[in-house]
Amino acid sequence: MGISSDGAVAVVSIDNAFGASSFGVDLAARRIAWTAPDFKAAAVAGDTAVGPTTGSGAQGLGPSMLRGLAAATGVQRWSAADSGHVQVAGANLVAVAGKVYASGKSFFRLLAGDSGRQVQSADASFENFPQCRWDERDVTVCFTAGFGDRAFGIDSNTARLLWQLPDQGGTRVAPQVITAAWHGAVYGETGNGSVVLDGRTGADRSADPGASPQLVNEYFGVGVPPGKKTDRVQVRRDLFLYPASG
């Protein structure tokens, strides 16, 4: 679920065995403002809901389109080919990672949410699609886990690359997982434990914070205590709450 930049509409997406449907909820009137069958709203950037069409294309039987709908009305603003995994990357920026249907070539693109205009693009070969975390200010950090861990930070206003790990000198490795980002602080995990990075530079803020929260605001971080297993078999999961870094 996402909320429009003016806080007036919540955009909700529901998946089922046949595809997905999305709808907008007017929060003041407490009513459904619009519905969009065969559309999976994966991200809300500013006042635009962005996501792929569902149905035959989403099930691998044909190409899927990427669409941008006005969050307030559900009216389509733009569409684009070569859909993929969509994530919020800024106040008006979405990251799209996927493969070109015709060639199977991997791509990672940054699009303006309100127009679908491509801001940055990179052809890359990756084992898993990059996962991105926006710090809700001016930095988005993305990472790929698996063979050859990689992390990089981008300016969420201009889409300019700020830093990447591993560094060119090979002196620093990338976090295996980035759990959260908030106002310049990036929280993650390495093989040696938790870490907090500076979102603008990628430098270590704290090499031993003791925890990697999944949810962060200006006051606290919330997550699973260090050392707690989080596999699917575990039924009870205790949570911890601690002051956020930065």
Tab-separated table of C-alpha atoms in Angstrom:
chain	number	residue	atom	x	y	z
A	1	MET	CA	0.000	0.000	0.000
A	2	GLY	CA	1.101	3.573	-0.654
A	3	ILE	CA	-0.267	7.017	0.144
A	4	SER	CA	-0.317	9.988	-2.239
A	5	SER	CA	2.031	12.860	-1.491
A	6	ASP	CA	-0.850	15.036	-0.251
A	7	GLY	CA	-2.007	12.289	2.114
A	8	ALA	CA	-5.499	12.302	0.607
A	9	VAL	CA	-5.592	8.872	-1.078
A	10	ALA	CA	-4.320	5.447	-0.072
A	11	VAL	CA	-3.533	3.112	-2.965
A	12	VAL	CA	-4.067	-0.592	-2.252
A	13	SER	CA	-3.218	-3.603	-4.396
A	14	ILE	CA	-4.669	-7.098	-3.957
A	15	ASP	CA	-3.164	-10.215	-5.548
A	16	ASN	CA	-4.991	-13.419	-6.313
A	17	ALA	CA	-4.509	-16.526	-8.432
A	18	PHE	CA	-5.739	-14.741	-11.555
A	19	GLY	CA	-3.746	-11.522	-11.300
A	20	ALA	CA	-4.104	-8.355	-9.279
A	21	SER	CA	-6.413	-5.414	-8.849
A	22	SER	CA	-5.743	-2.012	-7.339
A	23	PHE	CA	-7.942	0.711	-5.955
A	24	GLY	CA	-7.698	4.136	-4.400
A	25	VAL	CA	-9.294	4.950	-1.056
A	26	ASP	CA	-10.319	8.533	-0.297
A	27	LEU	CA	-9.138	8.817	3.306
A	28	ALA	CA	-11.310	11.814	4.190
A	29	ALA	CA	-14.535	10.454	2.687
A	30	ARG	CA	-13.694	6.858	3.635
A	31	ARG	CA	-14.794	5.490	0.291
A	32	ILE	CA	-13.277	3.801	-2.742
A	33	ALA	CA	-12.408	6.519	-5.257
A	34	TRP	CA	-11.386	4.273	-8.164
A	35	THR	CA	-10.584	0.708	-9.156
A	36	ALA	CA	-8.108	-0.664	-11.702
A	37	PRO	CA	-8.487	-4.346	-12.661
A	38	ASP	CA	-5.385	-6.133	-14.002
A	39	PHE	CA	-3.069	-3.529	-12.474
A	40	LYS	CA	-0.694	-4.091	-9.577
A	41	ALA	CA	0.175	-0.805	-7.868
A	42	ALA	CA	3.684	-1.582	-6.640
A	43	ALA	CA	4.773	1.944	-5.654
A	44	VAL	CA	3.330	5.407	-5.117
A	45	ALA	CA	5.733	8.173	-6.154
A	46	GLY	CA	4.344	11.610	-5.405
A	47	ASP	CA	0.788	11.557	-6.702
A	48	THR	CA	1.223	8.649	-9.140
A	49	ALA	CA	0.683	4.914	-8.609
A	50	VAL	CA	3.133	2.852	-10.671
A	51	GLY	CA	3.067	-0.848	-11.437
A	52	PRO	CA	2.725	-3.574	-14.061
A	53	THR	CA	-0.292	-4.931	-15.830
A	54	THR	CA	-1.247	-8.416	-14.685
A	55	GLY	CA	-2.677	-11.420	-16.491
A	56	SER	CA	-0.901	-13.299	-19.283
A	57	GLY	CA	2.143	-11.010	-19.364
A	58	ALA	CA	2.718	-11.183	-15.622
A	59	GLN	CA	2.572	-14.984	-15.775
A	60	GLY	CA	5.379	-15.156	-18.312
A	61	LEU	CA	3.150	-15.803	-21.326
A	62	GLY	CA	3.801	-12.461	-22.973
A	63	PRO	CA	5.144	-8.949	-22.470
A	64	SER	CA	3.801	-6.907	-19.553
A	65	MET	CA	3.300	-3.139	-19.639
A	66	LEU	CA	4.275	-0.679	-16.935
A	67	ARG	CA	1.662	1.947	-16.125
A	68	GLY	CA	1.392	5.138	-14.111
A	69	LEU	CA	-2.054	6.088	-12.765
A	70	ALA	CA	-3.076	9.292	-11.008
A	71	ALA	CA	-3.385	8.331	-7.341
A	72	ALA	CA	-6.403	10.593	-6.852
A	73	THR	CA	-8.497	9.404	-9.814
A	74	GLY	CA	-6.985	6.212	-11.254
A	75	VAL	CA	-6.688	7.867	-14.676
A	76	GLN	CA	-3.726	6.564	-16.668
A	77	ARG	CA	-0.938	9.118	-17.119
A	78	TRP	CA	1.584	7.012	-19.007
A	79	SER	CA	2.604	3.508	-20.025
A	80	ALA	CA	5.883	1.873	-20.976
A	81	ALA	CA	7.117	-1.472	-22.245
A	82	ASP	CA	9.437	-3.881	-20.429
A	83	SER	CA	7.891	-3.978	-16.996
A	84	GLY	CA	9.629	-5.417	-13.946
A	85	HIS	CA	10.030	-5.191	-10.195
A	86	VAL	CA	8.961	-1.663	-9.176
A	87	GLN	CA	10.062	0.179	-6.035
A	88	VAL	CA	9.859	3.725	-4.690
A	89	ALA	CA	13.224	5.475	-5.166
A	90	GLY	CA	12.350	9.066	-4.298
A	91	ALA	CA	9.600	11.637	-3.921
A	92	ASN	CA	8.981	11.405	-7.687
A	93	LEU	CA	11.229	8.497	-8.646
A	94	VAL	CA	10.699	4.760	-9.128
A	95	ALA	CA	13.274	2.027	-9.709
A	96	VAL	CA	12.370	-0.712	-12.186
A	97	ALA	CA	14.457	-3.885	-12.444
A	98	GLY	CA	13.671	-6.652	-14.883
A	99	LYS	CA	14.467	-8.331	-18.166
A	100	VAL	CA	13.623	-7.233	-21.690
A	101	TYR	CA	10.970	-9.654	-22.947
A	102	ALA	CA	12.417	-9.998	-26.458
A	103	SER	CA	16.088	-10.461	-25.527
A	104	GLY	CA	16.077	-11.584	-21.893
A	105	LYS	CA	18.677	-8.914	-21.110
A	106	SER	CA	18.598	-7.526	-17.555
A	107	PHE	CA	18.025	-3.822	-16.907
A	108	PHE	CA	17.774	-1.381	-14.017
A	109	ARG	CA	15.976	1.884	-14.741
A	110	LEU	CA	15.022	4.988	-12.807
A	111	LEU	CA	11.845	6.669	-14.007
A	112	ALA	CA	10.051	9.884	-13.093
A	113	GLY	CA	6.873	8.747	-11.374
A	114	ASP	CA	4.579	11.417	-12.808
A	115	SER	CA	5.595	11.025	-16.457
A	116	GLY	CA	7.382	7.674	-16.872
A	117	ARG	CA	10.355	9.557	-18.312
A	118	GLN	CA	13.592	7.575	-18.022
A	119	VAL	CA	16.079	9.431	-15.833
A	120	GLN	CA	18.836	6.828	-15.655
A	121	SER	CA	19.352	3.373	-17.104
A	122	ALA	CA	21.877	0.588	-16.714
A	123	ASP	CA	22.207	-2.750	-18.456
A	124	ALA	CA	23.482	-5.230	-15.924
A	125	SER	CA	23.701	-8.918	-15.225
A	126	PHE	CA	22.547	-9.769	-11.724
A	127	GLU	CA	21.526	-12.930	-9.959
A	128	ASN	CA	18.739	-11.183	-8.053
A	129	PHE	CA	16.977	-7.916	-8.835
A	130	PRO	CA	18.268	-4.976	-6.771
A	131	GLN	CA	16.295	-4.133	-3.640
A	132	CYS	CA	16.048	-0.394	-2.921
A	133	ARG	CA	15.397	1.645	0.212
A	134	TRP	CA	14.532	5.361	0.025
A	135	ASP	CA	15.540	7.363	3.106
A	136	GLU	CA	12.481	9.628	2.619
A	137	ARG	CA	14.709	12.636	2.130
A	138	ASP	CA	17.328	12.688	-0.663
A	139	VAL	CA	19.078	9.299	-0.892
A	140	THR	CA	18.080	5.863	-2.167
A	141	VAL	CA	20.303	2.862	-1.483
A	142	CYS	CA	20.039	-0.353	-3.501
A	143	PHE	CA	21.694	-3.733	-3.063
A	144	THR	CA	21.877	-7.122	-4.725
A	145	ALA	CA	22.310	-10.192	-2.566
A	146	GLY	CA	23.723	-13.528	-3.641
A	147	PHE	CA	26.727	-14.114	-5.873
A	148	GLY	CA	28.775	-10.919	-5.766
A	149	ASP	CA	27.050	-8.712	-3.185
A	150	ARG	CA	26.812	-5.111	-4.364
A	151	ALA	CA	25.391	-1.906	-2.893
A	152	PHE	CA	25.139	1.605	-4.283
A	153	GLY	CA	23.643	4.943	-3.295
A	154	ILE	CA	21.889	7.390	-5.620
A	155	ASP	CA	20.618	10.926	-5.186
A	156	SER	CA	16.839	10.451	-5.118
A	157	ASN	CA	16.233	13.858	-6.690
A	158	THR	CA	18.682	13.712	-9.629
A	159	ALA	CA	19.291	9.918	-9.856
A	160	ARG	CA	23.041	10.618	-9.783
A	161	LEU	CA	25.232	7.763	-8.536
A	162	LEU	CA	26.799	8.767	-5.197
A	163	TRP	CA	28.867	5.693	-4.254
A	164	GLN	CA	29.087	1.937	-4.625
A	165	LEU	CA	30.472	-1.031	-2.721
A	166	PRO	CA	32.709	-2.979	-2.980
A	167	ASP	CA	34.971	0.030	-3.556
A	168	GLN	CA	37.491	0.191	-6.397
A	169	GLY	CA	40.383	-0.536	-4.044
A	170	GLY	CA	38.702	-3.648	-2.702
A	171	THR	CA	39.117	-2.447	0.880
A	172	ARG	CA	35.417	-2.449	1.775
A	173	VAL	CA	32.703	-4.985	1.029
A	174	ALA	CA	29.028	-4.366	0.386
A	175	PRO	CA	26.409	-5.140	3.032
A	176	GLN	CA	24.772	-8.476	2.349
A	177	VAL	CA	21.390	-6.994	3.246
A	178	ILE	CA	20.189	-3.408	3.637
A	179	THR	CA	17.240	-3.494	5.996
A	180	ALA	CA	16.227	0.175	6.147
A	181	ALA	CA	17.215	3.774	5.399
A	182	TRP	CA	16.124	6.953	7.110
A	183	HIS	CA	17.247	10.563	6.575
A	184	GLY	CA	20.833	9.849	5.645
A	185	ALA	CA	21.365	6.711	7.746
A	186	VAL	CA	21.496	3.286	6.054
A	187	TYR	CA	21.060	0.148	8.155
A	188	GLY	CA	22.369	-3.221	7.012
A	189	GLU	CA	24.092	-6.484	7.788
A	190	THR	CA	27.479	-7.888	6.807
A	191	GLY	CA	29.135	-11.209	7.531
A	192	ASN	CA	30.565	-9.605	10.677
A	193	GLY	CA	27.280	-8.214	11.981
A	194	SER	CA	25.199	-5.056	11.745
A	195	VAL	CA	26.409	-1.782	10.257
A	196	VAL	CA	25.170	1.795	9.768
A	197	LEU	CA	26.364	3.668	6.665
A	198	ASP	CA	26.196	7.315	5.660
A	199	GLY	CA	23.686	7.505	2.818
A	200	ARG	CA	25.479	10.299	0.937
A	201	THR	CA	28.978	8.780	1.007
A	202	GLY	CA	28.634	5.078	1.842
A	203	ALA	CA	31.137	5.523	4.683
A	204	ASP	CA	30.688	3.675	7.962
A	205	ARG	CA	28.796	5.627	10.595
A	206	SER	CA	28.886	2.749	13.017
A	207	ALA	CA	30.630	-0.563	12.419
A	208	ASP	CA	28.989	-2.203	15.431
A	209	PRO	CA	25.519	-0.784	16.146
A	210	GLY	CA	24.306	-4.116	17.509
A	211	ALA	CA	21.132	-4.306	15.427
A	212	SER	CA	19.680	-3.872	11.940
A	213	PRO	CA	16.140	-2.456	12.167
A	214	GLN	CA	13.518	-3.073	9.493
A	215	LEU	CA	11.464	0.040	10.292
A	216	VAL	CA	12.947	3.413	11.213
A	217	ASN	CA	11.689	6.945	11.822
A	218	GLU	CA	13.252	10.008	13.422
A	219	TYR	CA	12.806	8.540	16.889
A	220	PHE	CA	13.244	4.766	16.898
A	221	GLY	CA	14.219	1.669	14.957
A	222	VAL	CA	12.139	-1.520	15.158
A	223	GLY	CA	13.397	-4.991	14.332
A	224	VAL	CA	14.199	-8.506	15.456
A	225	PRO	CA	16.740	-8.790	18.302
A	226	PRO	CA	20.304	-9.729	17.314
A	227	GLY	CA	20.809	-13.470	17.244
A	228	LYS	CA	17.112	-14.252	16.828
A	229	LYS	CA	16.323	-16.622	13.979
A	230	THR	CA	13.661	-15.372	11.597
A	231	ASP	CA	12.930	-18.490	9.553
A	232	ARG	CA	9.364	-19.457	8.725
A	233	VAL	CA	9.246	-22.216	11.338
A	234	GLN	CA	9.529	-19.776	14.215
A	235	VAL	CA	6.064	-18.711	15.368
A	236	ARG	CA	6.878	-16.163	18.067
A	237	ARG	CA	9.168	-13.282	17.190
A	238	ASP	CA	10.095	-10.741	19.830
A	239	LEU	CA	10.744	-7.181	18.685
A	240	PHE	CA	13.165	-4.592	19.950
A	241	LEU	CA	12.915	-0.783	19.983
A	242	TYR	CA	15.969	1.432	20.195
A	243	PRO	CA	16.987	5.041	19.375
A	244	ALA	CA	17.654	5.581	15.687
A	245	SER	CA	21.111	6.569	14.473
A	246	GLY	CA	21.347	10.072	13.048
